[in-house]
Coordinates of C-alpha atoms and ligand atoms in Angstrom, one line a residue:
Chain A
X1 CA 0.0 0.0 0.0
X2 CA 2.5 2.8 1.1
X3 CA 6.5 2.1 0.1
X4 CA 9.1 4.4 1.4
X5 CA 12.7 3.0 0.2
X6 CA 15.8 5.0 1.4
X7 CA 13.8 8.1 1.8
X8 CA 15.4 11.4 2.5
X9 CA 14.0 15.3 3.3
X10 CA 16.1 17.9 4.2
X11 CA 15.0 21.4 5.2
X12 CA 17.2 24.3 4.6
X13 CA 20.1 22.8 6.8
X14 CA 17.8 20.4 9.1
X15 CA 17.4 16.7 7.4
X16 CA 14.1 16.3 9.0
X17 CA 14.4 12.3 7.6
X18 CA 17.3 10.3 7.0
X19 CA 17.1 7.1 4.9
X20 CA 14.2 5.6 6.1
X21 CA 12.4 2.9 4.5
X22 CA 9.6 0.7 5.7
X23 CA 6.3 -0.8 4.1
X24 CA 2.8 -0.7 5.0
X25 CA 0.3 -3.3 4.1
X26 CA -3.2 -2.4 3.4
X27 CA -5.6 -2.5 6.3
X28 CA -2.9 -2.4 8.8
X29 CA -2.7 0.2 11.7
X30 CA 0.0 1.7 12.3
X31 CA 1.9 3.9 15.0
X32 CA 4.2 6.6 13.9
X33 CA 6.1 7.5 17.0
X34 CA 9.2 9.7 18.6
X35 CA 9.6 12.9 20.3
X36 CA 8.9 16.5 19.2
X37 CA 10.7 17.4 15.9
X38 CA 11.2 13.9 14.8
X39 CA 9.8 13.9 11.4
X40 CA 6.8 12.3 12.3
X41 CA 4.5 15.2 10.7
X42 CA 7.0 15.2 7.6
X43 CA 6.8 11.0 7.2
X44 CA 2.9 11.8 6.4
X45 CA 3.4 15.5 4.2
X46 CA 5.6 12.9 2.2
X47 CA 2.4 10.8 2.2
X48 CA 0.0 13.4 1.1
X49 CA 2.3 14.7 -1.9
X50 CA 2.6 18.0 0.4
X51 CA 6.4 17.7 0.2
X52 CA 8.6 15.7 -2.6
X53 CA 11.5 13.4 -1.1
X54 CA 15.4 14.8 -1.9
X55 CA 16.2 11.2 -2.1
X56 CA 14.9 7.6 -2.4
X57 CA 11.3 7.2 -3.8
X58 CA 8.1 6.2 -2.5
X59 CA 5.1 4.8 -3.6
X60 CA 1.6 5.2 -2.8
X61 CA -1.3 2.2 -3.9
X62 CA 0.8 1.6 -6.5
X63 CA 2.0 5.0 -7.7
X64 CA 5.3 5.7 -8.1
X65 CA 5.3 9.2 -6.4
X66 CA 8.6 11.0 -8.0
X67 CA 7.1 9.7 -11.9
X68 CA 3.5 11.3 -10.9
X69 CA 2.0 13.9 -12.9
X70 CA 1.0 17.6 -10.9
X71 CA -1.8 16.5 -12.9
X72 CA -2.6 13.4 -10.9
X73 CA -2.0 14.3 -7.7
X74 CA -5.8 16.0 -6.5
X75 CA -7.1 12.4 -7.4
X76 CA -4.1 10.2 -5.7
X77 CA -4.8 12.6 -2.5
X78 CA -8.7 12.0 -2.9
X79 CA -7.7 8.0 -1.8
X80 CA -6.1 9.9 1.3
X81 CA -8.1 11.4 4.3
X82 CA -5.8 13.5 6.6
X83 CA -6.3 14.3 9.9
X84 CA -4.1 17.4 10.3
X85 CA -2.2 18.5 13.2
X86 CA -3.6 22.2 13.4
X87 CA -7.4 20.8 12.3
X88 CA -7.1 23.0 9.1
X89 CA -11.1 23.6 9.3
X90 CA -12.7 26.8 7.1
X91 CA -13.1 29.2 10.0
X92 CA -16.7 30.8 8.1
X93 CA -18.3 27.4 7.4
X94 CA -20.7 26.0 9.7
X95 CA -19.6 21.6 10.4
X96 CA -21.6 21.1 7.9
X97 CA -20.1 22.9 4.9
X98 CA -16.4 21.5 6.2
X99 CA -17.4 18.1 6.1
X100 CA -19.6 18.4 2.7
X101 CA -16.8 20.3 0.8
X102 CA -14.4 16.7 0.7
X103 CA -17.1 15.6 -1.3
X104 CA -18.4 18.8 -3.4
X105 CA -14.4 18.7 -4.9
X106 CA -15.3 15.5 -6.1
X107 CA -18.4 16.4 -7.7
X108 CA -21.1 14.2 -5.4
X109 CA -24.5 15.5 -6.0
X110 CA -26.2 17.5 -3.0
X111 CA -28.3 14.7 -1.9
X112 CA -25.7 12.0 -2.0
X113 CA -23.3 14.6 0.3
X114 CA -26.2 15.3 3.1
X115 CA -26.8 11.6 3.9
X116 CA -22.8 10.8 3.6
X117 CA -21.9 13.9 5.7
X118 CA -24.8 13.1 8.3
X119 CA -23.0 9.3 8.1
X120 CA -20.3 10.7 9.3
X121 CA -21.1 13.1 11.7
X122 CA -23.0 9.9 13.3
X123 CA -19.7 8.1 13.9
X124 CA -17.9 10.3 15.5
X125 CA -21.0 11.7 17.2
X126 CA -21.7 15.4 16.4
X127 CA -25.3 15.0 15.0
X128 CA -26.0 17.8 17.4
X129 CA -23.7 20.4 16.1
X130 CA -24.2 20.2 12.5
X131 CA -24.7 24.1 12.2
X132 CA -22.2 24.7 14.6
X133 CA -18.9 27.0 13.7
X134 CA -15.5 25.7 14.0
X135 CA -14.8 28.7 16.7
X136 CA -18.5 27.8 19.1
X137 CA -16.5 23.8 19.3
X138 CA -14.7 22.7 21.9
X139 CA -10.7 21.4 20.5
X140 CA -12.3 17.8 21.1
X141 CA -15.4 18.5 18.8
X142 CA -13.1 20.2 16.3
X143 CA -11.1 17.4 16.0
X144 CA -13.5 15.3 15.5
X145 CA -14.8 17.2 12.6
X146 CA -11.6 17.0 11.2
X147 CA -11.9 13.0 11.2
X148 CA -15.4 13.2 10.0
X149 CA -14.3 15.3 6.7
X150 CA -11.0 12.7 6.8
X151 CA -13.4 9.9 6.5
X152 CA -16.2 11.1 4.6
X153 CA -14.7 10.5 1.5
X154 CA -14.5 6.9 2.0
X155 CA -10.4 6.9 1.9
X156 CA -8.1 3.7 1.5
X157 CA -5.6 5.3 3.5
X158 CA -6.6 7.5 6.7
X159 CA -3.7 9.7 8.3
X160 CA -3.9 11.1 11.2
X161 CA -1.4 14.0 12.9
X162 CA -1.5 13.9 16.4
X163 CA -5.4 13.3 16.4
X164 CA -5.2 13.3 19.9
X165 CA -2.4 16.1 20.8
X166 CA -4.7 18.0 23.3
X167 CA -6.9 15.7 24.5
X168 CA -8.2 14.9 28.2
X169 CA -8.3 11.0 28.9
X170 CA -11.4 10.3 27.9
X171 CA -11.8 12.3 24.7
X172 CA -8.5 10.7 23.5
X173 CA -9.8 7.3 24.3
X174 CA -12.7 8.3 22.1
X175 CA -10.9 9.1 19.3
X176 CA -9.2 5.9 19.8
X177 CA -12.6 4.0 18.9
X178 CA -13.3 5.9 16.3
X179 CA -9.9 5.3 14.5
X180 CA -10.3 1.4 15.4
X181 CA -14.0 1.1 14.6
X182 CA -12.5 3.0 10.6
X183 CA -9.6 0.6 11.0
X184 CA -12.5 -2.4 11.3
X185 CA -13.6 -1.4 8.2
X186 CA -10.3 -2.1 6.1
X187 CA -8.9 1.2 5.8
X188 CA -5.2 1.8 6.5
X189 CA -4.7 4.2 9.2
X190 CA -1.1 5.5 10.3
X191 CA -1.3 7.4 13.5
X192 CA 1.3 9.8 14.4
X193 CA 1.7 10.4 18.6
X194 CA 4.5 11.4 20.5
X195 CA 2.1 9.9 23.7
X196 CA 3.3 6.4 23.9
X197 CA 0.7 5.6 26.8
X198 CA -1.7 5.9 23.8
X199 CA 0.2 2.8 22.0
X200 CA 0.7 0.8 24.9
X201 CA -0.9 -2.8 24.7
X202 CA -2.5 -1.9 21.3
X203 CA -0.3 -4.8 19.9
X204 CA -0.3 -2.3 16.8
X205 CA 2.7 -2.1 14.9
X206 CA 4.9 1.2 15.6
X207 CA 7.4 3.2 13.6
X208 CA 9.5 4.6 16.1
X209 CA 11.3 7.8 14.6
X210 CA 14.0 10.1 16.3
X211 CA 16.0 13.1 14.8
X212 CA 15.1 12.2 11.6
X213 CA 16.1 7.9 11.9
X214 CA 13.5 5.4 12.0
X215 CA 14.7 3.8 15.4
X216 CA 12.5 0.8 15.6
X217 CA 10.0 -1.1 13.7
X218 CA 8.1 -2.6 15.9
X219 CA 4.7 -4.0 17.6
X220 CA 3.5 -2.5 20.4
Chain B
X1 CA -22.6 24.6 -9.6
X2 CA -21.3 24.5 -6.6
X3 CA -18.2 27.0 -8.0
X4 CA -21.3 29.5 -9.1
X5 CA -22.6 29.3 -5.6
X6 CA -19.3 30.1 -4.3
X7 CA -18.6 33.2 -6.5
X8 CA -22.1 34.9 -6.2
X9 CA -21.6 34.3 -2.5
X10 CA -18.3 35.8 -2.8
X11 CA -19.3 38.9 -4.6
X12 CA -22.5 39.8 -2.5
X13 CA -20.1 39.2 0.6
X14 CA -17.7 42.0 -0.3
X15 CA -20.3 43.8 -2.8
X16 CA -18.7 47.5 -1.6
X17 CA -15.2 46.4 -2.9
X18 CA -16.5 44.6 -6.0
X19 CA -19.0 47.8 -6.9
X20 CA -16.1 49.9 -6.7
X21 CA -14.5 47.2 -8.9
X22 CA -17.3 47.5 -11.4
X23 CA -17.0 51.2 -11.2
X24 CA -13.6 51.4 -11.9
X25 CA -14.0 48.7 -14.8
X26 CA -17.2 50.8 -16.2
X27 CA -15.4 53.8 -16.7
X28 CA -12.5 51.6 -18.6
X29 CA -14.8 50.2 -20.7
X30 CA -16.9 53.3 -21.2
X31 CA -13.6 55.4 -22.6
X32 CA -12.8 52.3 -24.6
X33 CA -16.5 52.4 -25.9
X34 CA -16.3 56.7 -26.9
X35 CA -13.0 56.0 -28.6
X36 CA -14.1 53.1 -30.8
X37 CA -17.6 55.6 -31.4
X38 CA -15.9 58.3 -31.9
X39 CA -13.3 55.9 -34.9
X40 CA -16.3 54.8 -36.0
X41 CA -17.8 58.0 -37.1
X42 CA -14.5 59.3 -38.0
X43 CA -13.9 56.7 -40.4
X44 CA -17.4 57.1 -41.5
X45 CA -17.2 60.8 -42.0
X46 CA -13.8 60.0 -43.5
X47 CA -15.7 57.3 -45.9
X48 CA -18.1 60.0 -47.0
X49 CA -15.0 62.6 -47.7
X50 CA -14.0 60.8 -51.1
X51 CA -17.2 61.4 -52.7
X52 CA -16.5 65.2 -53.0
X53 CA -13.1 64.4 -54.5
X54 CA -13.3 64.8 -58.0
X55 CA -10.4 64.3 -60.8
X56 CA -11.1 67.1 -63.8
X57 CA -9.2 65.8 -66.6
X58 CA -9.1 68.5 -69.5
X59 CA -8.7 67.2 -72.7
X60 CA -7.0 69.4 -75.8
X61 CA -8.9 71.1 -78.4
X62 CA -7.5 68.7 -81.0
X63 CA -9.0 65.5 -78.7
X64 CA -10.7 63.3 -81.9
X65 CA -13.5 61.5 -80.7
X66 CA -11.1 58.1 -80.6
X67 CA -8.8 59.9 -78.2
X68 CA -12.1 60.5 -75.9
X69 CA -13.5 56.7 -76.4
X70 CA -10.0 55.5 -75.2
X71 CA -10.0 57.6 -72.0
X72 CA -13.8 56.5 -71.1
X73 CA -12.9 52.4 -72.0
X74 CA -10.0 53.2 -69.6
X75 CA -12.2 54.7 -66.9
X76 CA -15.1 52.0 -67.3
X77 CA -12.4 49.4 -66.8
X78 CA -10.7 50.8 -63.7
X79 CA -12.0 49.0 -60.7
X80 CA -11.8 52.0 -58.3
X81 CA -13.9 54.5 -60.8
X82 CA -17.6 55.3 -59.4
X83 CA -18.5 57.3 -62.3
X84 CA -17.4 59.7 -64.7
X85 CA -19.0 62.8 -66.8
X86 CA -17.9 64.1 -70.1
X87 CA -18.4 67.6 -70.9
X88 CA -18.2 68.7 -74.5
X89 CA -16.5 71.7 -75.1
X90 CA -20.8 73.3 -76.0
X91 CA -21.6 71.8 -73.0
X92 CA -18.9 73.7 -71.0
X93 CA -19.9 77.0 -72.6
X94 CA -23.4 76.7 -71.9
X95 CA -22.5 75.7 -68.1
X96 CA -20.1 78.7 -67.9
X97 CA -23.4 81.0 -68.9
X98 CA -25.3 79.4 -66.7
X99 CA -23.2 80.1 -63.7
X100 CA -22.6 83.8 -65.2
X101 CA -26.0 84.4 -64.7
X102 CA -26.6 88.3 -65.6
X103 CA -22.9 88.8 -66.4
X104 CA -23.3 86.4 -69.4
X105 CA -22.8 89.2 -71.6
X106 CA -18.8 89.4 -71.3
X107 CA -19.2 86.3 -73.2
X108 CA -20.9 87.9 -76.3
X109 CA -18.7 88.5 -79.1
X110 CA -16.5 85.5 -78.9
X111 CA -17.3 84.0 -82.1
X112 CA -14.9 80.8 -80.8
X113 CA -15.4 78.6 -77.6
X114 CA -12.3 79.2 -76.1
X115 CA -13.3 76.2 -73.5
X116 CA -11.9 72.8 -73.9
X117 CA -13.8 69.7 -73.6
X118 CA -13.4 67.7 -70.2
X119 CA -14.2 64.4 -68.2
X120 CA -15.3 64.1 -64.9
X121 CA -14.5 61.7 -62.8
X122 CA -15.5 60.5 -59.2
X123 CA -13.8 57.4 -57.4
X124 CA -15.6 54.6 -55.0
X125 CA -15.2 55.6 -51.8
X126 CA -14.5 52.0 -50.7
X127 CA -11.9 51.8 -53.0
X128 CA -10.3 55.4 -51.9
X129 CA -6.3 54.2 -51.4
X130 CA -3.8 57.1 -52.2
X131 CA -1.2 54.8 -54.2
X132 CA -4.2 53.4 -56.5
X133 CA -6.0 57.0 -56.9
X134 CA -2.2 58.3 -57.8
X135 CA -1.5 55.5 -60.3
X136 CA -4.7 56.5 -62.1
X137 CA -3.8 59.9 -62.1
X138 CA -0.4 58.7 -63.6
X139 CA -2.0 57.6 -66.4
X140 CA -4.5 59.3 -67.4
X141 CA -1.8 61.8 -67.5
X142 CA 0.4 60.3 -69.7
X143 CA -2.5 59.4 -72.5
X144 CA -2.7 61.6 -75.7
X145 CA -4.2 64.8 -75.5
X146 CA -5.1 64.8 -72.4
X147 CA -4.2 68.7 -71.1
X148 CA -4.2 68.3 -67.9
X149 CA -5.6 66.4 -65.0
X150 CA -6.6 68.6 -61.7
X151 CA -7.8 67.3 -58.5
X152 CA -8.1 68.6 -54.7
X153 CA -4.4 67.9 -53.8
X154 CA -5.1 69.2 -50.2
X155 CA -8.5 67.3 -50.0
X156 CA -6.8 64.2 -51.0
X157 CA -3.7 64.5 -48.1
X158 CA -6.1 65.4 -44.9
X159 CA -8.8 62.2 -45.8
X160 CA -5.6 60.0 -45.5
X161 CA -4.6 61.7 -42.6
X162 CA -7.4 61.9 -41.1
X163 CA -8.3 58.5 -40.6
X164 CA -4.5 57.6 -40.4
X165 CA -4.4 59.4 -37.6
X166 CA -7.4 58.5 -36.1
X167 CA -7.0 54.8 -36.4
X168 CA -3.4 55.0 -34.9
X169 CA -4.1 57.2 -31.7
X170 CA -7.8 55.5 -31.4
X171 CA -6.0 51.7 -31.4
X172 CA -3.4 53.3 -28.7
X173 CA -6.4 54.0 -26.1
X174 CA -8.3 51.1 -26.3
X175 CA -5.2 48.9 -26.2
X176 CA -4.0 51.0 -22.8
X177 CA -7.5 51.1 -21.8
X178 CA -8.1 47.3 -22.2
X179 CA -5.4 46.9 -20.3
X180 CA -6.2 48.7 -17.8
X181 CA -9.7 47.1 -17.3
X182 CA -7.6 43.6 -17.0
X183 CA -5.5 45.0 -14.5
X184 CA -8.5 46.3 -12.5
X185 CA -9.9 42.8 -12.2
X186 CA -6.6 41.2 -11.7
X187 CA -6.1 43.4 -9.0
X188 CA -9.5 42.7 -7.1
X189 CA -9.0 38.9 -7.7
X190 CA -5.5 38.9 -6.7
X191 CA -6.7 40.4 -3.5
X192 CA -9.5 38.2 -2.7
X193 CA -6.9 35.1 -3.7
X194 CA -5.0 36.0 -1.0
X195 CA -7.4 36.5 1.6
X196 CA -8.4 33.1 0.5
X197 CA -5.0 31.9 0.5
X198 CA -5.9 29.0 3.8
X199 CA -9.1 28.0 2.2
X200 CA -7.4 27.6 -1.3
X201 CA -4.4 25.3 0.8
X202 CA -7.1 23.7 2.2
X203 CA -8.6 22.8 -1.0
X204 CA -5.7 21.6 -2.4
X205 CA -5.1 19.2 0.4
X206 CA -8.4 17.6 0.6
X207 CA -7.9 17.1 -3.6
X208 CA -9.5 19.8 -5.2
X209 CA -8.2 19.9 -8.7
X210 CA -7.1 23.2 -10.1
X211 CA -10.1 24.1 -11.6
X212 CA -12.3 23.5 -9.2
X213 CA -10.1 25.9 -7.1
X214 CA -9.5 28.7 -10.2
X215 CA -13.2 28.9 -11.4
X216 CA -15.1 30.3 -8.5
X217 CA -12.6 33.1 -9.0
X218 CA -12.6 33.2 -12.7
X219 CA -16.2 33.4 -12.6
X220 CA -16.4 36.4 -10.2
X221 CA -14.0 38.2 -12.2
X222 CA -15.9 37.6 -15.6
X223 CA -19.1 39.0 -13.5
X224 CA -17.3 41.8 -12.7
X225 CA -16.1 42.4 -15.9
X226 CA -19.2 41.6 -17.9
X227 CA -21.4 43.9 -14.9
X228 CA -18.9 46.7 -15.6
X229 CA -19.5 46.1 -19.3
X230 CA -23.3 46.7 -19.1
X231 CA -22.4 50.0 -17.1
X232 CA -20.4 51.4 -19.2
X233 CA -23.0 50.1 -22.4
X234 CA -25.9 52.4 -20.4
X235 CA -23.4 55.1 -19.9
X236 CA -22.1 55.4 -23.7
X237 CA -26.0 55.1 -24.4
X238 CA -26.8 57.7 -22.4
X239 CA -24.0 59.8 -23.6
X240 CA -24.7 59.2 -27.1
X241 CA -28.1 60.5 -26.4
X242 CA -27.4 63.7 -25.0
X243 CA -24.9 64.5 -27.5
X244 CA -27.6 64.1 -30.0
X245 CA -30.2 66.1 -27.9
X246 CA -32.9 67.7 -30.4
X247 CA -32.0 71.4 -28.9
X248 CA -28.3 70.9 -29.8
X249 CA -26.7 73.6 -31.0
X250 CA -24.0 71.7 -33.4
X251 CA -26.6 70.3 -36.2
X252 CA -23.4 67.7 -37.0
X253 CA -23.9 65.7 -34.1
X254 CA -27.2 64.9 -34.9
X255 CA -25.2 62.7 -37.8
X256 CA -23.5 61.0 -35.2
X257 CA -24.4 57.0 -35.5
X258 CA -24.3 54.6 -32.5
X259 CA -24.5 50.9 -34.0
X260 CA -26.3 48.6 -31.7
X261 CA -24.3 45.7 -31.8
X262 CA -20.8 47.3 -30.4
X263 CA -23.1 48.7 -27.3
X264 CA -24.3 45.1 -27.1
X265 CA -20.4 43.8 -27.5
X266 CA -19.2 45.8 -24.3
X267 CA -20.8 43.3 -21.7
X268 CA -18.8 40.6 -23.6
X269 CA -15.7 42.3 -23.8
X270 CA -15.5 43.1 -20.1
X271 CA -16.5 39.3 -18.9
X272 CA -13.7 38.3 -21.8
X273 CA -10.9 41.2 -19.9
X274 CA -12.1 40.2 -16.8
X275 CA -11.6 36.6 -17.1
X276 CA -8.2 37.3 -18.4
X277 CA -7.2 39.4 -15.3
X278 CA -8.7 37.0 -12.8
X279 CA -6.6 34.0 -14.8
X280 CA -3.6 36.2 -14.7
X281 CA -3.9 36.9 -10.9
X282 CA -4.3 33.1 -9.9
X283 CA -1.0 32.6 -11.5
X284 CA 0.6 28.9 -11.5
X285 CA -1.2 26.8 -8.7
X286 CA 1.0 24.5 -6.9
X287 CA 0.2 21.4 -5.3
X288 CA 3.9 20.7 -4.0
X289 CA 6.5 22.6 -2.3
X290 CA 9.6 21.8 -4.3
Ligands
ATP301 N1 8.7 23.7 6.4 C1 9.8 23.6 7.1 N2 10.9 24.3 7.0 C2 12.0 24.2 7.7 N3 12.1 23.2 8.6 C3 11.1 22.4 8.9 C4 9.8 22.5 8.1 N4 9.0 21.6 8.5 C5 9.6 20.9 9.5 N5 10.8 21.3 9.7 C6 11.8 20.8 10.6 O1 12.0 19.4 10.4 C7 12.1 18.7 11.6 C8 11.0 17.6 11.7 O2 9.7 18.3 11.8 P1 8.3 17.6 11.9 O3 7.2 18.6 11.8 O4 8.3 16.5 11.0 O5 8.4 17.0 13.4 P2 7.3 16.2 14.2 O6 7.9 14.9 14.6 O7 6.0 16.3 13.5 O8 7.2 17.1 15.6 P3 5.9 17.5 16.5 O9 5.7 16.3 17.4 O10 6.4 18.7 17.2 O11 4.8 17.7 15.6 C9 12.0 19.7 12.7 O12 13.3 20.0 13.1 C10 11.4 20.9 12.1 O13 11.8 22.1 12.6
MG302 MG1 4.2 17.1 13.8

């Protein structure tokens, strides 16, 4: 599913990854781990086509990423859903409108989008805020929406930033539900956390990155 | 049309700005619109000028009636000849009293026309070209007994001038003028593109394509454009109108044409040099940072 092979980025002077390769198969779960300023956030831009490798190549449900056209890449990410660090949710459009617009850039008809995006909203439980702005949620709701419009578009692959970066306990054990109940379903889902509580006992595989290295591949 | 719904929202939401937008691309449009009137007429005018111009070609005394048939073939097969009038040297006598009216009688006593017999002729004013009305000049200068050939030197030089002139300075304004309407709209869409900049990264992410990202803003630039347009049609209408005002005091004016399908061409021109500057403000879209 997702192929990184001797994969390099620097930044300016800081080589935010350093030769890393690894494989992921589809439906799997995976952990992407290590402390602040590891790479774990540029691992997944490298996923999402936001960034382009200095060295080594990766591949993508079978696309070779460096030989990909600009032309190809809307429809590549539209087999993505990203869960993004900072939310990245239009601060003028009601819940609604941020979940429905995944689907109005792929051209779903108005009908089809209201039952999809009330679909969603069900699962991760915000049927209640539907015409609710970005700034009236709580950072729990928010992130939520942000999975909502990650999954709405039925995604193979599902990344997720630090879904759960300011969390109390039980939100984050929430979210946690909602990512396995997603997983259930067959999609791949890589995870990056710096909490390591979270990966504990999951028995989930975990890509263990530090300064740039991929430290460990292992299960939890 | 989900970009449609996005640009009318777009446009009511910040409908100050964009009026002031529309304004400012109105009175483009409505300068372009006089000048290409005002060429218009000119070269219409200028159309009608040739039709006074006249070439008198005087024959000599001694012209035989084969030396007149050869001029008049030649003239019937010239293609830029509208029509041409021989006056026998009787006929030119008899116009002379005519036009002497009372004084007629300083003619008495010449037993001998002293007049010469002469040709007329007039040249199509679509076919009015300075080298081609010269060249026939040329020749009928050179044929036999032929006198002498006079025409409105002067008359000739300011028609071509005139619309020379005209043409030149007219095609200098609308060309700054046109650009200046696309810069107008490039400005306001450039603008709103970067106060859109998050949304538009946002888009990109999720896997909007580019056009699905460029058109909401293409099409609120080609409203603008097309709604200055129809502004700037009313105003030319309206100006049109007063300048042809019954209790005007220049009776010229009242000449003054206003064809219906160039008002009817300024709504399309601004959505055409709006679209342009809202394509020229959204630049290359990027999906990857290098
Ligand atoms: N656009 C950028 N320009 C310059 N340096 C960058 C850029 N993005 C990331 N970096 C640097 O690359 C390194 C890795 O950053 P990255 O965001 O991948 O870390 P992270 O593991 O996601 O950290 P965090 O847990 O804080 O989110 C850091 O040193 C960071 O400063
Ligand atoms: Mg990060």
């Amino acid at each position: 599913m997702i192929k990184f092979n001797e994969v390099t980025k620097v930044y300016e002077n800081i080589t935010a990854l350093r030769k890393v390769s690894f494989s992921i198969e589809k439906g799997e779960f995976t952990f992407v781990t290590g402390p602040s300023g590891a790479g774990k956030s540029t691992l997944l831009k490298l996923i999402y086509l936001a960034e382009k490798p200095d060295e080594g190549s990766i591949s993508i449900a079978g696309w070779e990423t460096l030989s990909l056209k600009e032309k190809a890449i809307p429809f590549v990410r539209r087999n993505i859903g990203i869960v993004f660090q900072d939310f990245k949710l239009l601060p003028n459009k009601n819940v609604y409108d941020n979940i429905a617009i995944a689907l109005r850039i792929r051209g779903v008809k108005e009908s089809e989008i209201k039952s999809r995006v009330h679909e969603a909203l069900k699962l991760v439980n915000l049927r209640h805020k539907t015409e609710s702005f970005p700034s009236a949620l709580s950072g729990g709701e928010q992130q939520r929406v942000t999975i909502a419009r990650a999954i709405v578009g039925e995604p193979t692959v599902l990344i997720a930033d630090e879904p759960t970066g300011n969390l109390d306990v039980d939100n984050t054990a929430g979210i946690m539900r909602i990512f396995r109940e997603i997983n259930a379903k067959g999609t791949t889902i890589i995870f990056a956390t710096h909490n390591m509580e979270l990966v504990k006992n999951t028995g989930l595989r975990v890509l263990k990155l530090d300064n740039g290295n991929l430290v460990r591949d292992e299960r939890a | 049309m989900y970009s449609l719904r996005l640009a009318l929202k777009s446009l009511w939401h910040d409908r100050w700005i964009n009026l002031l937008s529309v304004i400012t691309i109105a009175t483009g449009l409505f300068i372009l619109g006089v000048v290409v009137f005002s060429l218009y007429n000119v070269e219409k005018i200028a159309s009608h000028m040739p039709e006074r111009f006249t070439i008198n070609v005087f024959l000599s005394n001694k012209a035989t009636d084969r030396d007149i048939k050869g001029l008049i073939k030649y003239l019937k097969r010239s293609p830029i000849v509208k029509d041409y009038r021989y006056i026998s040297k009787e006929d030119a006598l008899k116009e002379l009293r005519r036009s002497l009216k009372d004084a007629a009688y300083i003619l008495e006593g010449i037993d001998e026309n002293p007049l010469f017999p002469s040709v007329v002729v007039r040249i199509k004013s679509s076919e009015f070209d300075k080298n081609k009305v010269m060249e026939l000049i040329d020749r009928i200068k050179g044929m036999s007994r032929v006198d002498d050939v006079i025409y409105a030197a002067r008359l000739f030089e300011s028609i071509e001038k005139l619309s020379r002139g005209f043409r030149l300075l007219g095609l200098g304004i609308i060309l700054l003028f046109s650009l200046s309407v696309v810069f107008v709209s490039y400005s306001t869409v450039k603008i709103l593109f970067y106060r859109r900049n998050e949304e538009i990264e946002i888009y990109k992410l999720l896997g909007a394509t580019k056009g699905f990202i460029r058109s909401p803003f293409i099409i609120e630039g080609s409203v603008l454009g097309a709604l200055g347009g129809c502004l700037a049609s009313a105003a030319i209408f309206g100006f049109v109108f007063i300048l042809k005002g019954y209790n005007n005091p220049v009776p010229f004016l009242a000449y003054l044409k206003l064809p219906m399908p160039f008002v009817a061409v300024l709504p399309v021109v601004g959505l055409a040099l709006g679209a342009a500057g809202s394509t020229i403000a959204l630049g290359r879209l990027k999906y990857q940072d290098a």
